[in-house]
Amino acid sequence: MTLARARVVAPEDALWSTHLAWMRDALWNTHLAWLRESTGQRIRAGRGSARRSLSPIQRYLLIGSGATLLTGGVLAPLPMAIALIALLTAVYLVALAFRLIVFWRGVCAPSVLFVSDVAARALPAASLPVYTVLVAAYKEPEVIDRLISSLAALEYPADRLDVKILLEADDAPTLAAARAALPPAHMQIVAVPVSEPRTKPKALNYGVRNARGKFLTIYDAEDRPEPLQLRRAVSAFRQIPDEVGCIQAKLSYHNVSQNVITRWFTGEYAVWFENLLPGLASLDLPLPLGGTSNHFRMDALERVGGWDAYNVTEDADLGIRLYRAGYSVKVLESTTLEEANSDFINWEKQRSRWYKGYLQTWLVHMREPRRLWSDLGARGFFFFNLFIGGTPLLTLLNPVFWALSWLWLLGRWSVIAQLFPPWLYYAAVLSLVLGNLSVLYMGVVSARATGRPALVPVMLLAPVYWGMMSLAAIKAFVQLLYAPTFWEKTTHGLDRPAAV
Amino acid sequence: MASIVPLRSSRTMRVRIAESMAIFTVFSVLYLALAVLLVFGLQLVLGDAWTRVGNASHALLSRDPHLAAIGFVWNPLPSLLTFPLLLFAQLWPSLLREGFAANIVSAVAMAFALVQIDGLLVDWGIVRWGRLALIGAVALNPLIAFYGANGMSEALFLAAVLYTVRHLACWLDGREVGQLVRVGIGVATAYLIRYEAGAAAIAVIAIVAVASWSRARSGERGAAAQADAIIVGMPFATVFALWAAASWVFVGSPFETFTSVYGNSSQIALMSQWISLKTGQGTSAAPAFLATQVLALGPALLILPFVAIALIRAKVPTPALAAAPLGAVLAFAAWAFLSGRSFGWLRFEIMAIPLAMIVAVGAGALAMRAFSGRTSSLAIGSLVIVLAWSGIPTTTWVMLDPLLAQEESRQLAPYVAAAAGAPFLRPPDSQIYVLGGELAELVDGLHAPRGSVLVDAATSYPLVLRSQRPQQFVIPSDRDFRAALANPGLFGLRYFVVALDQGIGIVDAINRAHTGAYENGGGVGRLVGEVSAPGLGWRVYEVVEPE
């Protein structure tokens, strides 16, 4: 671990060791509880939280650049527009090159931890540590039965499982359904006291307080984790250095062929989990964690202070914070099946939350860019800006450039020609053609690589899906201004026909 | 406990990389040295190589630089790859004036092609001395060495097709999707070099679909075949469509090499009688002509059908299937020639050389299965190498045959004859180059201002390329060329240069626009000067107002 990357944890390290030095076993539990509380508080109230979107400096910078654009737009609209398009084209090209590098790395030399079935089952039950499994659910009584059967299917000794189903205290229907399902003894139903913000990460932080596990993982209520996943994770953790703070299992969907949206969504996940994440891991870059099935070393999770309750993509944020604290994240060859969002409106809500969360994460970490640079290193800093900040921004801008291209092709408007002097024209055409086609191709290739050849033809139609993404990005930007921490709840259970 | 992160053996990787680098370096240097000898020693600058650099210079360094000026008659990659080199044309004018940028590209490409062969042989488990001997059989074949050095697009085309072959073999054995992506990119790149790659693309897509279908789980066969065909075919389909669309947008027709007056079809129409006379095209003698060419390049091809069938029956089909892109290009060349759509040039069959080597290796593999033991494998290995090297003397012979290798013998035979003491007759390409220098001196001496000399760069390329002041010319890729051609006086032109109205010169835009332009100025010019040689010539006219 480099000094620079360790710096963010140094104060707590000191605290930790001082306490360790004089606190005896009798005090240990009290201390741990206090530390859990305090780190959670720190995240919740402090500079590292998305409770406030913009720091004062960021606000001035935003207003300042807005004013510059406006002044430039009034005084010299054409040069201003050309400069802006040139800048954005450069960002597009760099982002594309970067994505291609990561993707290709994920195709040729993916860094994925592999534990065979035999090796996973060979671990003697007595040697297995206590494993905490957190599942947060809200207003979804209909998924409880299946959740309990999915969790029961995990091949892990029940006496070493510490399952906590986290429900909101005022969510009476779900609580009732959970109690009626009579879960086995190792599955505890926890009523999370009513408090703001009403988010999943807040519930998870609450769940961690009494967690007993050496390792901890989280699932969503509708998840179907691969039964050997916990054993594979334990085996993997034992073979890799302690600085790996988290292992991310792959995610995919069980309702792939429900409709075209679920097919596209599955194809998109294939790109992400099959190639991009393993590519990032292979390049030793920070990994934005994906929603569920992240397996933590408990000490690492505590040290970084749990989840940011105000961030609506707390998973991506946590991945960055782990990396800043000197931990790395690896990908595990084991797939959790989720329910793909099959409804257009519901999909837009979920996606806009993701983009908003990325923007929140970007803003939070960029409050102190110099410190971020020293924590992440130049490569990591570059990645962070391009992936976390760039993804929603470029998705937002895509329709503008698509529209310009079509207007030019069909209408030959001279205004558009003026916006693109020859040097910029070639770069923009390269970005448009190469960018769109290679992203399309990546989807096709990943769909095949993930073992779903039937998805390939559908992935050729992905540009329609990209349009849906852009719509969500617009919504995310608007919402970031008006309701930055509002959590767009995704409705689950849409994969089944309505009860008759 | 076994490692949970799959690792490649780093030592094996290092050795492989070192071997590839060594082969690449040695042969790049060798072909470059040969290129220096050809261009600067023998003044042998081949027109087709030189004009590719010319096309790049129109896009980059002309009076009206724009990318579309690269032209749409020839597929663009050979020109595009000279772009970075032409940035240094100020420092070293020979990159442009002698077209040496093309020679650099071809030398490096041919060395890269050899690296692909090396990779193939490593994957097939051939020991190092065997690999080097087999690579030598290809690398030192005179046709390979000549096209590695002379700047033509053959080397690039070979490199792209062999890259395709190599990764197709990897995919057939390992079924990794990454290999399939490489195959797709390889064949798409080949199309950006030569349109014959279309045949290779069809072969690749068919093989991948069938192989995928036969290996997939039942119930998934159709989807797997379709998915793999899409992955391997999409890059090709994309560049095919983009290139056609760009051509359509800029010059109004999607396939210029078939429709333009400067394209292949037009040249063949001009030369058809002559081709028929020399090659027997259109008569029963044509297949024999073709077979002699191909077998001379690779005598081992005589046993190709037997080896291919035996490999497939022995359930080791990879070499036979992976070599299909080479075979497809050859088959296309044969079909084009026999049906009167091509010239019968020897270089169109250059794929026969690596294909023959693969046939020799395949035959060796089959023999090894029949006879085991150290002595017999040594004997078989030696026989394979003899078979592979047998192409070198026969290629040398065919390259100097004035009928079977019209281009190569025309360009090289005069030097061989001169070395033997006969009087030296400068070969046509060299003649054009030398004459172009005289013409450029004449025109540059007129001190015409910028944009005041009208030329057709397709027929007068030696002038445009050898001139010290290329910006004085108005050339067809300039967007005001048509206006200038229609009204030379009104446009403010001072001079025009027109090619002899015979052979290729018939398509000279000025000859076509102004009848008698070469003969008497077509009513718009007064003769200023002329350079000529038998069957070759240019005249410089001063523009006069029509009476």
GROMACS .gro file of C-alpha atoms in nm, chain B residues 80-451:
model
  372
  580LEU     CA    1  -0.369   0.630  -4.509
  581LEU     CA    2  -0.074   0.448  -4.358
  582THR     CA    3   0.167   0.680  -4.536
  583PHE     CA    4   0.008   0.984  -4.367
  584PRO     CA    5   0.231   0.983  -4.060
  585LEU     CA    6   0.538   0.938  -4.279
  586LEU     CA    7   0.441   1.223  -4.509
  587LEU     CA    8   0.450   1.458  -4.214
  588PHE     CA    9   0.826   1.425  -4.249
  589ALA     CA   10   0.829   1.490  -4.624
  590GLN     CA   11   0.973   1.837  -4.560
  591LEU     CA   12   1.270   1.680  -4.387
  592TRP     CA   13   1.316   1.400  -4.637
  593PRO     CA   14   1.149   1.481  -4.970
  594SER     CA   15   1.214   1.131  -5.107
  595LEU     CA   16   0.929   1.002  -4.894
  596LEU     CA   17   0.703   1.177  -5.141
  597ARG     CA   18   0.906   1.243  -5.455
  598GLU     CA   19   1.031   0.888  -5.480
  599GLY     CA   20   0.727   0.754  -5.297
  600PHE     CA   21   0.958   0.595  -5.044
  601ALA     CA   22   0.687   0.621  -4.776
  602ALA     CA   23   0.513   0.334  -4.957
  603ASN     CA   24   0.830   0.125  -4.952
  604ILE     CA   25   0.863   0.174  -4.577
  605VAL     CA   26   0.504   0.062  -4.529
  606SER     CA   27   0.546  -0.246  -4.747
  607ALA     CA   28   0.871  -0.352  -4.579
  608VAL     CA   29   0.724  -0.328  -4.231
  609ALA     CA   30   0.401  -0.497  -4.344
  610MET     CA   31   0.582  -0.790  -4.500
  611ALA     CA   32   0.785  -0.839  -4.183
  612PHE     CA   33   0.460  -0.829  -3.986
  613ALA     CA   34   0.317  -1.095  -4.219
  614LEU     CA   35   0.613  -1.320  -4.136
  615VAL     CA   36   0.549  -1.269  -3.764
  616GLN     CA   37   0.196  -1.400  -3.822
  617ILE     CA   38   0.337  -1.710  -3.989
  618ASP     CA   39   0.569  -1.758  -3.694
  619GLY     CA   40   0.274  -1.736  -3.453
  620LEU     CA   41   0.087  -1.995  -3.657
  621LEU     CA   42   0.383  -2.233  -3.652
  622VAL     CA   43   0.433  -2.188  -3.277
  623ASP     CA   44   0.068  -2.268  -3.217
  624TRP     CA   45   0.100  -2.578  -3.431
  625GLY     CA   46   0.391  -2.699  -3.223
  626ILE     CA   47   0.665  -2.673  -3.486
  627VAL     CA   48   1.010  -2.663  -3.324
  628ARG     CA   49   1.219  -2.351  -3.357
  629TRP     CA   50   1.462  -2.461  -3.630
  630GLY     CA   51   1.167  -2.588  -3.829
  631ARG     CA   52   0.986  -2.258  -3.784
  632LEU     CA   53   1.283  -2.055  -3.897
  633ALA     CA   54   1.339  -2.278  -4.201
  634LEU     CA   55   0.972  -2.250  -4.299
  635ILE     CA   56   0.965  -1.875  -4.248
  636GLY     CA   57   1.280  -1.852  -4.459
  637ALA     CA   58   1.102  -2.037  -4.738
  638VAL     CA   59   0.842  -1.761  -4.748
  639ALA     CA   60   1.055  -1.460  -4.653
  640LEU     CA   61   1.330  -1.526  -4.905
  641ASN     CA   62   1.099  -1.616  -5.189
  642PRO     CA   63   1.190  -1.354  -5.452
  643LEU     CA   64   0.831  -1.248  -5.512
  644ILE     CA   65   0.779  -1.191  -5.137
  645ALA     CA   66   1.107  -1.003  -5.107
  646PHE     CA   67   1.029  -0.790  -5.413
  647TYR     CA   68   0.682  -0.695  -5.289
  648GLY     CA   69   0.815  -0.639  -4.941
  649ALA     CA   70   1.055  -0.384  -5.082
  650ASN     CA   71   0.871  -0.222  -5.373
  651GLY     CA   72   0.596  -0.033  -5.191
  652MET     CA   73   0.299  -0.207  -5.353
  653SER     CA   74  -0.010  -0.299  -5.149
  654GLU     CA   75   0.057  -0.676  -5.178
  655ALA     CA   76   0.262  -0.677  -4.858
  656LEU     CA   77  -0.008  -0.504  -4.654
  657PHE     CA   78  -0.272  -0.730  -4.799
  658LEU     CA   79  -0.070  -1.039  -4.714
  659ALA     CA   80  -0.013  -0.908  -4.362
  660ALA     CA   81  -0.385  -0.856  -4.302
  661VAL     CA   82  -0.487  -1.190  -4.452
  662LEU     CA   83  -0.219  -1.382  -4.261
  663TYR     CA   84  -0.323  -1.209  -3.941
  664THR     CA   85  -0.675  -1.334  -4.016
  665VAL     CA   86  -0.551  -1.686  -4.087
  666ARG     CA   87  -0.345  -1.699  -3.771
  667HIS     CA   88  -0.628  -1.593  -3.542
  668LEU     CA   89  -0.882  -1.807  -3.725
  669ALA     CA   90  -0.659  -2.102  -3.639
  670CYS     CA   91  -0.647  -1.988  -3.276
  671TRP     CA   92  -1.023  -1.956  -3.265
  672LEU     CA   93  -1.082  -2.296  -3.424
  673ASP     CA   94  -0.867  -2.456  -3.154
  674GLY     CA   95  -0.963  -2.249  -2.851
  675ARG     CA   96  -1.303  -2.091  -2.928
  676GLU     CA   97  -1.222  -1.770  -2.745
  677VAL     CA   98  -1.440  -1.482  -2.853
  678GLY     CA   99  -1.139  -1.248  -2.845
  679GLN     CA  100  -0.982  -1.447  -3.128
  680LEU     CA  101  -1.299  -1.417  -3.329
  681VAL     CA  102  -1.287  -1.039  -3.286
  682ARG     CA  103  -0.931  -1.041  -3.419
  683VAL     CA  104  -1.035  -1.248  -3.721
  684GLY     CA  105  -1.313  -1.000  -3.792
  685ILE     CA  106  -1.082  -0.702  -3.761
  686GLY     CA  107  -0.820  -0.875  -3.976
  687VAL     CA  108  -1.053  -0.939  -4.264
  688ALA     CA  109  -1.206  -0.590  -4.239
  689THR     CA  110  -0.856  -0.440  -4.250
  690ALA     CA  111  -0.779  -0.654  -4.554
  691TYR     CA  112  -1.081  -0.502  -4.729
  692LEU     CA  113  -0.948  -0.154  -4.664
  693ILE     CA  114  -0.638  -0.260  -4.858
  694ARG     CA  115  -0.776  -0.460  -5.149
  695TYR     CA  116  -1.129  -0.539  -5.255
  696GLU     CA  117  -1.037  -0.905  -5.318
  697ALA     CA  118  -1.063  -0.937  -4.941
  698GLY     CA  119  -1.437  -0.967  -4.994
  699ALA     CA  120  -1.373  -1.327  -5.101
  700ALA     CA  121  -1.174  -1.393  -4.783
  701ALA     CA  122  -1.453  -1.240  -4.576
  702ILE     CA  123  -1.715  -1.469  -4.727
  703ALA     CA  124  -1.493  -1.771  -4.664
  704VAL     CA  125  -1.427  -1.667  -4.304
  705ILE     CA  126  -1.793  -1.606  -4.224
  706ALA     CA  127  -1.894  -1.941  -4.375
  707ILE     CA  128  -1.624  -2.134  -4.190
  708VAL     CA  129  -1.699  -1.968  -3.858
  709ALA     CA  130  -2.072  -2.029  -3.891
  710VAL     CA  131  -2.027  -2.396  -3.978
  711ALA     CA  132  -1.761  -2.460  -3.713
  712SER     CA  133  -1.971  -2.285  -3.453
  713TRP     CA  134  -2.282  -2.478  -3.550
  714SER     CA  135  -2.107  -2.811  -3.531
  715ARG     CA  136  -1.956  -2.748  -3.188
  716ALA     CA  137  -2.252  -2.584  -3.013
  717ARG     CA  138  -2.492  -2.761  -2.779
  718SER     CA  139  -2.797  -2.890  -2.959
  719GLY     CA  140  -3.074  -2.637  -2.920
  720GLU     CA  141  -2.826  -2.354  -2.934
  721ARG     CA  142  -2.669  -2.436  -3.269
  722GLY     CA  143  -2.855  -2.184  -3.479
  723ALA     CA  144  -2.807  -1.902  -3.230
  724ALA     CA  145  -2.438  -1.982  -3.183
  725ALA     CA  146  -2.367  -1.995  -3.556
  726GLN     CA  147  -2.556  -1.672  -3.612
  727ALA     CA  148  -2.383  -1.496  -3.320
  728ASP     CA  149  -2.034  -1.599  -3.428
  729ALA     CA  150  -2.104  -1.509  -3.789
  730ILE     CA  151  -2.218  -1.164  -3.676
  731ILE     CA  152  -1.913  -1.111  -3.456
  732VAL     CA  153  -1.670  -1.210  -3.729
  733GLY     CA  154  -1.859  -1.046  -4.013
  734MET     CA  155  -1.964  -0.718  -3.853
  735PRO     CA  156  -1.632  -0.532  -3.888
  736PHE     CA  157  -1.609  -0.629  -4.255
  737ALA     CA  158  -1.971  -0.540  -4.323
  738THR     CA  159  -1.916  -0.208  -4.152
  739VAL     CA  160  -1.606  -0.101  -4.344
  740PHE     CA  161  -1.760  -0.229  -4.667
  741ALA     CA  162  -2.070  -0.017  -4.612
  742LEU     CA  163  -1.880   0.288  -4.486
  743TRP     CA  164  -1.636   0.287  -4.775
  744ALA     CA  165  -1.915   0.250  -5.029
  745ALA     CA  166  -2.119   0.520  -4.856
  746ALA     CA  167  -1.825   0.761  -4.841
  747SER     CA  168  -1.757   0.701  -5.208
  748TRP     CA  169  -2.121   0.760  -5.289
  749VAL     CA  170  -2.134   1.083  -5.091
  750PHE     CA  171  -1.815   1.227  -5.237
  751VAL     CA  172  -1.803   1.104  -5.594
  752GLY     CA  173  -2.152   0.978  -5.659
  753SER     CA  174  -2.094   0.607  -5.702
  754PRO     CA  175  -2.028   0.342  -5.437
  755PHE     CA  176  -1.777   0.120  -5.617
  756GLU     CA  177  -1.537   0.339  -5.808
  757THR     CA  178  -1.287   0.071  -5.898
  758PHE     CA  179  -1.557  -0.080  -6.120
  759THR     CA  180  -1.718   0.239  -6.243
  760SER     CA  181  -1.450   0.507  -6.262
  761VAL     CA  182  -1.253   0.563  -6.579
  762TYR     CA  183  -0.941   0.533  -6.365
  763GLY     CA  184  -1.053   0.203  -6.209
  764ASN     CA  185  -0.966  -0.157  -6.280
  765SER     CA  186  -1.264  -0.228  -6.503
  766SER     CA  187  -1.177   0.064  -6.726
  767GLN     CA  188  -0.812  -0.039  -6.748
  768ILE     CA  189  -0.910  -0.395  -6.834
  769ALA     CA  190  -1.143  -0.271  -7.106
  770LEU     CA  191  -0.856  -0.067  -7.251
  771MET     CA  192  -0.617  -0.358  -7.235
  772SER     CA  193  -0.841  -0.657  -7.300
  773GLN     CA  194  -0.708  -0.742  -7.643
  774TRP     CA  195  -0.355  -0.714  -7.526
  775ILE     CA  196  -0.425  -0.926  -7.214
  776SER     CA  197  -0.589  -1.192  -7.426
  777LEU     CA  198  -0.295  -1.197  -7.663
  778LYS     CA  199  -0.041  -1.240  -7.385
  779THR     CA  200  -0.225  -1.473  -7.150
  780GLY     CA  201  -0.476  -1.656  -7.359
  781GLN     CA  202  -0.756  -1.500  -7.156
  782GLY     CA  203  -1.088  -1.607  -7.296
  783THR     CA  204  -0.939  -1.912  -7.465
  784SER     CA  205  -0.877  -2.266  -7.350
  785ALA     CA  206  -0.515  -2.172  -7.281
  786ALA     CA  207  -0.610  -1.947  -6.988
  787PRO     CA  208  -0.649  -2.217  -6.718
  788ALA     CA  209  -0.309  -2.362  -6.803
  789PHE     CA  210  -0.155  -2.014  -6.788
  790LEU     CA  211  -0.304  -1.963  -6.446
  791ALA     CA  212  -0.207  -2.307  -6.316
  792THR     CA  213   0.153  -2.256  -6.427
  793GLN     CA  214   0.169  -1.924  -6.242
  794VAL     CA  215   0.026  -2.065  -5.920
  795LEU     CA  216   0.228  -2.386  -5.917
  796ALA     CA  217   0.547  -2.197  -5.994
  797LEU     CA  218   0.491  -1.984  -5.684
  798GLY     CA  219   0.417  -2.288  -5.470
  799PRO     CA  220   0.485  -2.631  -5.617
  800ALA     CA  221   0.347  -2.783  -5.296
  801LEU     CA  222   0.001  -2.665  -5.402
  802LEU     CA  223  -0.010  -2.963  -5.635
  803ILE     CA  224  -0.100  -3.180  -5.336
  804LEU     CA  225  -0.334  -2.924  -5.175
  805PRO     CA  226  -0.662  -3.113  -5.238
  806PHE     CA  227  -0.523  -3.440  -5.098
  807VAL     CA  228  -0.374  -3.274  -4.790
  808ALA     CA  229  -0.692  -3.077  -4.719
  809ILE     CA  230  -0.916  -3.382  -4.745
  810ALA     CA  231  -0.679  -3.599  -4.543
  811LEU     CA  232  -0.653  -3.338  -4.265
  812ILE     CA  233  -1.030  -3.314  -4.238
  813ARG     CA  234  -1.068  -3.693  -4.240
  814ALA     CA  235  -0.796  -3.726  -3.975
  815LYS     CA  236  -0.998  -3.484  -3.759
  816VAL     CA  237  -0.725  -3.218  -3.754
  817PRO     CA  238  -0.902  -2.972  -3.983
  818THR     CA  239  -0.758  -2.651  -3.834
  819PRO     CA  240  -0.476  -2.593  -4.090
  820ALA     CA  241  -0.709  -2.667  -4.379
  821LEU     CA  242  -0.987  -2.441  -4.251
  822ALA     CA  243  -0.760  -2.161  -4.128
  823ALA     CA  244  -0.587  -2.137  -4.466
  824ALA     CA  245  -0.922  -2.084  -4.638
  825PRO     CA  246  -0.888  -1.702  -4.656
  826LEU     CA  247  -0.568  -1.744  -4.859
  827GLY     CA  248  -0.743  -1.995  -5.081
  828ALA     CA  249  -1.046  -1.771  -5.120
  829VAL     CA  250  -0.836  -1.478  -5.242
  830LEU     CA  251  -0.661  -1.709  -5.489
  831ALA     CA  252  -0.990  -1.853  -5.607
  832PHE     CA  253  -1.128  -1.503  -5.655
  833ALA     CA  254  -0.821  -1.401  -5.856
  834ALA     CA  255  -0.861  -1.711  -6.071
  835TRP     CA  256  -1.229  -1.647  -6.131
  836ALA     CA  257  -1.167  -1.280  -6.213
  837PHE     CA  258  -0.895  -1.369  -6.460
  838LEU     CA  259  -1.080  -1.654  -6.629
  839SER     CA  260  -1.396  -1.448  -6.665
  840GLY     CA  261  -1.209  -1.159  -6.824
  841ARG     CA  262  -1.231  -0.924  -6.526
  842SER     CA  263  -0.864  -0.916  -6.437
  843PHE     CA  264  -0.520  -0.883  -6.592
  844GLY     CA  265  -0.348  -1.213  -6.515
  845TRP     CA  266  -0.075  -1.044  -6.316
  846LEU     CA  267   0.145  -1.281  -6.118
  847ARG     CA  268   0.120  -1.069  -5.805
  848PHE     CA  269  -0.251  -1.144  -5.775
  849GLU     CA  270  -0.147  -1.498  -5.686
  850ILE     CA  271   0.103  -1.404  -5.416
  851MET     CA  272  -0.114  -1.581  -5.153
  852ALA     CA  273   0.000  -1.907  -5.313
  853ILE     CA  274   0.338  -1.872  -5.142
  854PRO     CA  275   0.226  -1.889  -4.776
  855LEU     CA  276  -0.051  -2.130  -4.873
  856ALA     CA  277   0.206  -2.369  -5.020
  857MET     CA  278   0.402  -2.352  -4.697
  858ILE     CA  279   0.091  -2.442  -4.498
  859VAL     CA  280   0.025  -2.732  -4.735
  860ALA     CA  281   0.379  -2.857  -4.675
  861VAL     CA  282   0.328  -2.835  -4.299
  862GLY     CA  283  -0.008  -3.013  -4.324
  863ALA     CA  284   0.145  -3.291  -4.531
  864GLY     CA  285   0.420  -3.323  -4.272
  865ALA     CA  286   0.169  -3.345  -3.988
  866LEU     CA  287  -0.016  -3.625  -4.168
  867ALA     CA  288   0.308  -3.812  -4.237
  868MET     CA  289   0.410  -3.781  -3.870
  869ARG     CA  290   0.085  -3.955  -3.773
  870ALA     CA  291   0.165  -4.242  -4.005
  871PHE     CA  292   0.529  -4.288  -3.906
  872SER     CA  293   0.646  -4.235  -3.552
  873GLY     CA  294   1.000  -4.232  -3.417
  874ARG     CA  295   1.279  -3.981  -3.399
  875THR     CA  296   1.454  -4.073  -3.725
  876SER     CA  297   1.139  -4.066  -3.929
  877SER     CA  298   1.022  -3.735  -3.781
  878LEU     CA  299   1.361  -3.583  -3.867
  879ALA     CA  300   1.329  -3.717  -4.219
  880ILE     CA  301   0.973  -3.589  -4.253
  881GLY     CA  302   1.073  -3.250  -4.116
  882SER     CA  303   1.350  -3.225  -4.372
  883LEU     CA  304   1.114  -3.325  -4.653
  884VAL     CA  305   0.864  -3.060  -4.545
  885ILE     CA  306   1.133  -2.796  -4.558
  886VAL     CA  307   1.253  -2.911  -4.900
  887LEU     CA  308   0.894  -2.898  -5.022
  888ALA     CA  309   0.851  -2.546  -4.882
  889TRP     CA  310   1.179  -2.421  -5.030
  890SER     CA  311   1.104  -2.575  -5.369
  891GLY     CA  312   0.904  -2.261  -5.446
  892ILE     CA  313   1.212  -2.039  -5.447
  893PRO     CA  314   1.382  -2.159  -5.770
  894THR     CA  315   1.050  -2.194  -5.952
  895THR     CA  316   0.938  -1.845  -5.846
  896THR     CA  317   1.270  -1.702  -5.961
  897TRP     CA  318   1.214  -1.865  -6.296
  898VAL     CA  319   0.855  -1.749  -6.335
  899MET     CA  320   0.931  -1.390  -6.229
  900LEU     CA  321   1.162  -1.346  -6.526
  901ASP     CA  322   0.921  -1.503  -6.774
  902PRO     CA  323   0.785  -1.222  -6.994
  903LEU     CA  324   0.447  -1.388  -7.039
  904LEU     CA  325   0.377  -1.545  -6.701
  905ALA     CA  326   0.506  -1.248  -6.501
  906GLN     CA  327   0.453  -0.952  -6.728
  907GLU     CA  328   0.492  -0.685  -6.465
  908GLU     CA  329   0.779  -0.837  -6.270
  909SER     CA  330   0.978  -0.946  -6.574
  910ARG     CA  331   0.928  -0.607  -6.740
  911GLN     CA  332   1.059  -0.433  -6.429
  912LEU     CA  333   1.338  -0.670  -6.333
  913ALA     CA  334   1.456  -0.843  -6.650
  914PRO     CA  335   1.636  -0.534  -6.790
  915TYR     CA  336   1.858  -0.519  -6.481
  916VAL     CA  337   1.931  -0.892  -6.499
  917ALA     CA  338   2.012  -0.857  -6.868
  918ALA     CA  339   2.231  -0.552  -6.808
  919ALA     CA  340   2.417  -0.738  -6.537
  920ALA     CA  341   2.484  -1.011  -6.792
  921GLY     CA  342   2.636  -0.753  -7.024
  922ALA     CA  343   2.342  -0.675  -7.253
  923PRO     CA  344   2.261  -0.305  -7.326
  924PHE     CA  345   2.037  -0.154  -7.054
  925LEU     CA  346   1.682  -0.071  -7.151
  926ARG     CA  347   1.518   0.124  -6.870
  927PRO     CA  348   1.198  -0.053  -6.754
  928PRO     CA  349   0.875   0.143  -6.807
  929ASP     CA  350   0.808   0.234  -6.445
  930SER     CA  351   1.160   0.363  -6.406
  931GLN     CA  352   1.128   0.544  -6.739
  932ILE     CA  353   0.814   0.717  -6.617
  933TYR     CA  354   0.989   0.816  -6.297
  934VAL     CA  355   1.289   0.962  -6.479
  935LEU     CA  356   1.073   1.136  -6.737
  936GLY     CA  357   0.855   1.272  -6.454
  937GLY     CA  358   1.167   1.438  -6.314
  938GLU     CA  359   1.238   1.609  -6.646
  939LEU     CA  360   0.878   1.719  -6.679
  940ALA     CA  361   0.875   1.857  -6.322
  941GLU     CA  362   1.192   2.053  -6.398
  942LEU     CA  363   1.032   2.197  -6.711
  943VAL     CA  364   0.707   2.295  -6.538
  944ASP     CA  365   0.874   2.427  -6.221
  945GLY     CA  366   1.089   2.643  -6.449
  946LEU     CA  367   0.778   2.827  -6.569
  947HIS     CA  368   0.731   2.975  -6.220
  948ALA     CA  369   0.355   2.949  -6.241
  949PRO     CA  370   0.170   3.092  -5.941
  950ARG     CA  371  -0.034   2.885  -5.698
  951GLY     CA  372  -0.331   2.704  -5.852
   0.00000   0.00000   0.00000
